[in-house]
């Protein structure tokens, strides 16, 4: 396939490596708004675009792909509040979008564990639950998109939690997410249930960006030739 890379930062470069190894070609790369002026025409010669850019540019990037009838895989985070609107646009204009805030296959298995554990723990009021996410210092959004997914799944399963907060919880119905920024940490997420007598923790640690990049290229292969909105559960058999 001919793949366009929208966002050629840390992830864009990793995706390029994996895409080339899987015998795809890179049709063009965009790394800022100015690049678009020169490259918009090249979208016509592209099978799938992969966007790992910035929360500020992602919506305009997706719309450019939709306008050119190019399926787009999006990994950029920090724009959740617009996701439903973009899904509607995708459906209305009969385009193709694959979004995941975490393309790692291991993380998607972790999501399932988190749901299962939350449904078990809903019966055990003695345990309080918290989330911790650690990322490198360049990460623009906090809490991470992944931590928000984990939090929303816990809230759906545990009645005593009503909303998440990205600071110290002030009441029992708040689910605390702490965001820690440390140099060179690719991404660590911990869900902890704590009581007076013991604690239970599940932890996912990304060792490098390769896992995200592979998931994004697999998503590009999956979405090619399809129309509609897709996410990891459509691609993986979990
Ligand atoms: N979904 C996942 O699995 C996953 C994994 C890792 C990172 N991410 C997310 O992907 C995004 C990128 O992460 P990164 O670590 O590569 O960041 P990065 O800062 O290294 O790269 C982002 C790149 O986007 C470029 N950019 C700025 N404006 C642009 C525009 N208008 N069009 C195209 N590109 C533009 C920047 O110049 C930069 O090089 C972030 O939102 C991050 O949270 C998602």
Coordinates of C-alpha atoms and ligand atoms in Angstrom, one line a residue:
X1 CA 0.0 0.0 0.0
X2 CA 1.0 3.6 -0.4
X3 CA 0.9 5.2 3.1
X4 CA 1.0 8.9 3.9
X5 CA 2.5 9.8 7.2
X6 CA 0.8 12.8 8.8
X7 CA 3.0 13.8 11.8
X8 CA 6.6 12.8 11.4
X9 CA 7.7 13.0 15.0
X10 CA 8.7 10.1 17.3
X11 CA 5.7 7.9 16.2
X12 CA 5.7 8.9 12.6
X13 CA 9.3 7.7 12.2
X14 CA 8.6 4.5 14.1
X15 CA 5.6 3.8 11.8
X16 CA 7.7 4.5 8.7
X17 CA 10.2 1.7 9.8
X18 CA 7.5 -0.8 10.4
X19 CA 5.6 0.1 7.2
X20 CA 8.7 -0.3 5.0
X21 CA 9.5 -3.6 6.7
X22 CA 6.0 -4.8 5.8
X23 CA 6.6 -3.8 2.2
X24 CA 4.5 -0.7 2.1
X25 CA 5.6 2.5 0.4
X26 CA 5.5 6.0 1.9
X27 CA 3.6 8.3 -0.5
X28 CA 4.5 11.5 1.5
X29 CA 5.1 12.9 4.9
X30 CA 3.6 15.9 6.5
X31 CA 5.1 17.5 9.6
X32 CA 3.5 21.0 9.8
X33 CA 0.7 23.0 8.2
X34 CA 3.1 24.4 5.6
X35 CA 3.9 20.9 4.3
X36 CA 0.2 20.5 3.4
X37 CA 0.3 23.3 0.8
X38 CA 2.9 21.3 -1.2
X39 CA 1.5 17.8 -0.5
X40 CA -2.3 18.0 -0.7
X41 CA -2.2 16.8 -4.3
X42 CA -0.2 13.7 -3.2
X43 CA -3.2 12.5 -1.2
X44 CA -4.6 11.4 -4.6
X45 CA -1.8 8.9 -4.8
X46 CA -2.3 7.5 -1.3
X47 CA -4.1 4.4 -0.2
X48 CA -4.2 5.1 3.6
X49 CA -3.0 8.0 5.8
X50 CA -1.8 7.5 9.3
X51 CA -2.0 10.5 11.6
X52 CA 0.2 10.8 14.7
X53 CA 0.4 14.6 14.9
X54 CA -0.9 17.0 17.5
X55 CA -4.3 17.6 19.2
X56 CA -4.4 21.1 17.5
X57 CA -3.9 19.8 13.9
X58 CA -5.6 16.3 13.9
X59 CA -9.2 17.4 13.1
X60 CA -8.1 19.5 10.1
X61 CA -5.9 16.6 9.0
X62 CA -8.7 14.1 9.2
X63 CA -11.0 16.4 7.2
X64 CA -8.4 16.8 4.5
X65 CA -8.2 13.0 4.2
X66 CA -12.1 12.7 4.1
X67 CA -12.2 15.3 1.4
X68 CA -9.8 13.3 -0.7
X69 CA -11.6 10.0 0.0
X70 CA -8.5 8.6 1.7
X71 CA -9.0 6.3 4.7
X72 CA -7.3 7.6 7.8
X73 CA -5.8 5.8 10.8
X74 CA -5.5 8.2 13.8
X75 CA -3.4 7.7 16.9
X76 CA -3.2 11.3 18.0
X77 CA -4.7 11.8 21.4
X78 CA -6.0 14.9 23.3
X79 CA -9.1 15.6 21.1
X80 CA -11.7 13.2 22.7
X81 CA -14.3 15.9 23.0
X82 CA -14.6 16.0 19.2
X83 CA -14.6 12.3 18.5
X84 CA -18.4 11.8 18.3
X85 CA -18.7 14.8 15.9
X86 CA -15.9 13.3 13.7
X87 CA -17.5 9.9 13.8
X88 CA -20.8 11.5 12.6
X89 CA -18.9 13.3 9.8
X90 CA -17.3 10.0 8.8
X91 CA -20.6 8.3 8.5
X92 CA -22.3 11.2 6.7
X93 CA -19.6 11.6 4.1
X94 CA -19.1 7.8 3.7
X95 CA -15.4 7.9 4.7
X96 CA -13.2 5.5 6.7
X97 CA -11.6 6.3 10.0
X98 CA -9.8 4.0 12.5
X99 CA -9.1 5.6 15.8
X100 CA -7.4 4.2 18.9
X101 CA -5.8 6.1 21.7
X102 CA -3.6 3.1 22.2
X103 CA -2.5 0.8 19.3
X104 CA -0.6 -1.6 21.4
X105 CA -2.1 -5.1 21.3
X106 CA -0.9 -5.8 24.9
X107 CA -2.7 -2.6 26.1
X108 CA -5.9 -3.7 24.4
X109 CA -5.6 -7.0 26.3
X110 CA -5.1 -4.9 29.5
X111 CA -8.3 -3.0 28.7
X112 CA -10.2 -6.3 28.9
X113 CA -8.5 -7.3 32.1
X114 CA -9.4 -3.8 33.6
X115 CA -13.1 -4.3 32.7
X116 CA -13.1 -7.8 34.1
X117 CA -11.4 -6.8 37.4
X118 CA -13.7 -3.7 37.8
X119 CA -16.8 -5.9 37.4
X120 CA -15.4 -8.3 40.1
X121 CA -14.4 -5.4 42.4
X122 CA -17.8 -3.7 42.1
X123 CA -19.0 -6.0 44.9
X124 CA -16.1 -5.1 47.3
X125 CA -16.6 -1.7 48.8
X126 CA -13.5 -2.0 51.1
X127 CA -11.2 -1.4 48.1
X128 CA -10.6 2.1 46.7
X129 CA -9.4 2.3 43.1
X130 CA -6.9 4.7 41.6
X131 CA -5.1 5.0 38.3
X132 CA -1.5 6.1 37.7
X133 CA 0.0 6.9 34.3
X134 CA 3.6 7.7 33.6
X135 CA 4.9 9.2 30.3
X136 CA 7.9 11.0 28.9
X137 CA 8.0 14.8 29.5
X138 CA 7.2 15.8 26.0
X139 CA 3.6 14.3 26.2
X140 CA 1.2 17.2 25.6
X141 CA -2.0 15.8 27.1
X142 CA -2.8 14.7 30.7
X143 CA -4.3 12.4 31.7
X144 CA -3.3 10.1 28.8
X145 CA -6.1 9.0 26.4
X146 CA -5.4 5.5 27.7
X147 CA -5.9 6.4 31.3
X148 CA -9.2 8.0 30.4
X149 CA -10.4 4.8 28.7
X150 CA -9.4 2.8 31.8
X151 CA -11.2 5.3 34.1
X152 CA -14.4 5.3 32.0
X153 CA -14.5 1.5 32.0
X154 CA -14.0 1.4 35.8
X155 CA -16.8 4.1 36.3
X156 CA -19.2 2.0 34.1
X157 CA -18.6 -1.0 36.3
X158 CA -18.2 0.3 39.8
X159 CA -21.3 2.2 41.2
X160 CA -19.3 4.0 43.9
X161 CA -17.2 5.9 41.3
X162 CA -19.0 8.6 39.4
X163 CA -16.3 10.6 37.7
X164 CA -12.5 10.8 37.3
X165 CA -10.3 13.6 38.4
X166 CA -6.7 14.4 37.4
X167 CA -5.7 15.3 40.9
X168 CA -6.3 14.2 44.5
X169 CA -9.8 12.7 44.8
X170 CA -11.8 14.9 47.2
X171 CA -14.6 12.4 47.8
X172 CA -15.3 8.6 47.5
X173 CA -17.1 9.0 44.3
X174 CA -14.1 10.5 42.5
X175 CA -11.7 8.2 40.7
X176 CA -8.2 9.6 41.0
X177 CA -5.9 9.6 38.0
X178 CA -2.4 10.7 38.8
X179 CA -0.2 11.8 35.8
X180 CA 3.5 11.6 36.2
X181 CA 6.0 12.9 33.6
X182 CA 9.5 11.4 33.6
X183 CA 12.1 11.5 31.0
X184 CA 12.2 8.6 28.5
X185 CA 9.2 6.6 29.8
X186 CA 7.3 5.3 26.8
X187 CA 4.0 4.7 28.7
X188 CA 3.1 2.9 32.0
X189 CA -0.4 2.5 33.3
X190 CA -1.3 1.1 36.7
X191 CA -4.7 0.4 38.1
X192 CA -4.6 -0.2 41.9
X193 CA -7.3 -1.5 44.3
X194 CA -6.3 -0.8 47.9
X195 CA -7.9 -1.9 51.2
X196 CA -6.7 -1.9 54.8
X197 CA -5.5 -5.5 54.4
X198 CA -4.1 -5.8 50.9
X199 CA -3.9 -4.3 47.5
X200 CA -4.3 -5.6 43.9
X201 CA -2.5 -3.9 41.0
X202 CA -2.5 -4.5 37.3
X203 CA 0.3 -2.8 35.3
X204 CA 1.0 -2.4 31.6
X205 CA 4.4 -1.2 30.6
X206 CA 5.2 -0.2 27.0
X207 CA 8.9 -1.0 26.4
X208 CA 9.2 1.0 23.2
X209 CA 7.1 2.8 20.6
X210 CA 7.3 -0.2 18.3
X211 CA 4.1 -1.9 19.7
X212 CA 2.0 1.3 18.9
X213 CA 3.6 1.6 15.4
X214 CA 2.9 -2.0 14.5
X215 CA -0.7 -1.7 15.7
X216 CA -1.2 1.4 13.6
X217 CA 0.3 -0.2 10.4
X218 CA -1.9 -3.3 11.0
X219 CA -4.9 -0.9 11.3
X220 CA -4.0 0.7 8.0
X221 CA -3.9 -2.7 6.3
X222 CA -7.3 -3.5 8.0
X223 CA -9.1 -0.3 7.0
X224 CA -7.9 -0.3 3.3
X225 CA -11.0 -0.8 1.1
X226 CA -13.5 -0.4 4.0
X227 CA -15.9 2.5 4.9
X228 CA -17.0 3.5 8.3
X229 CA -15.6 4.0 11.8
X230 CA -13.3 1.3 13.3
X231 CA -11.5 0.7 16.5
X232 CA -9.2 -2.0 17.9
X233 CA -12.0 -4.3 19.0
X234 CA -13.0 -4.5 15.3
X235 CA -9.5 -5.7 14.3
X236 CA -8.5 -7.8 17.3
X237 CA -10.0 -11.1 18.4
X238 CA -10.1 -10.3 22.1
Ligands
LIG1 N1 -2.5 5.9 19.8 C1 -1.4 5.5 20.2 O1 -1.1 4.2 20.3 C2 -0.3 6.5 20.5 C3 1.0 6.1 20.9 C4 2.0 7.1 21.1 C5 1.6 8.4 20.9 N2 0.4 8.7 20.6 C6 0.0 10.1 20.3 O2 0.4 10.4 19.0 C7 0.7 11.8 18.9 C8 2.1 12.0 18.4 O3 3.0 11.5 19.3 P1 4.6 11.6 19.1 O4 5.2 11.0 20.3 O5 5.0 11.2 17.7 O6 4.7 13.2 19.1 P2 5.8 14.1 18.4 O7 5.7 15.5 19.1 O8 7.1 13.5 18.4 O9 5.3 14.2 16.9 C9 4.2 15.0 16.5 C10 4.6 15.6 15.2 O10 3.4 16.3 14.6 C11 3.9 17.4 13.8 N3 2.9 18.3 13.4 C12 2.6 19.6 14.0 N4 1.6 20.2 13.3 C13 1.2 19.3 12.3 C14 0.3 19.4 11.2 N5 -0.5 20.4 11.0 N6 0.2 18.3 10.4 C15 1.0 17.2 10.5 N7 1.9 17.1 11.5 C16 2.1 18.1 12.4 C17 5.0 18.0 14.7 O11 5.9 18.7 14.0 C18 5.7 16.7 15.3 O12 6.8 16.3 14.6 C19 0.4 12.4 20.3 O13 -0.9 12.9 20.4 C20 0.6 11.2 21.2 O14 -0.1 11.3 22.4 C21 -0.6 7.8 20.4

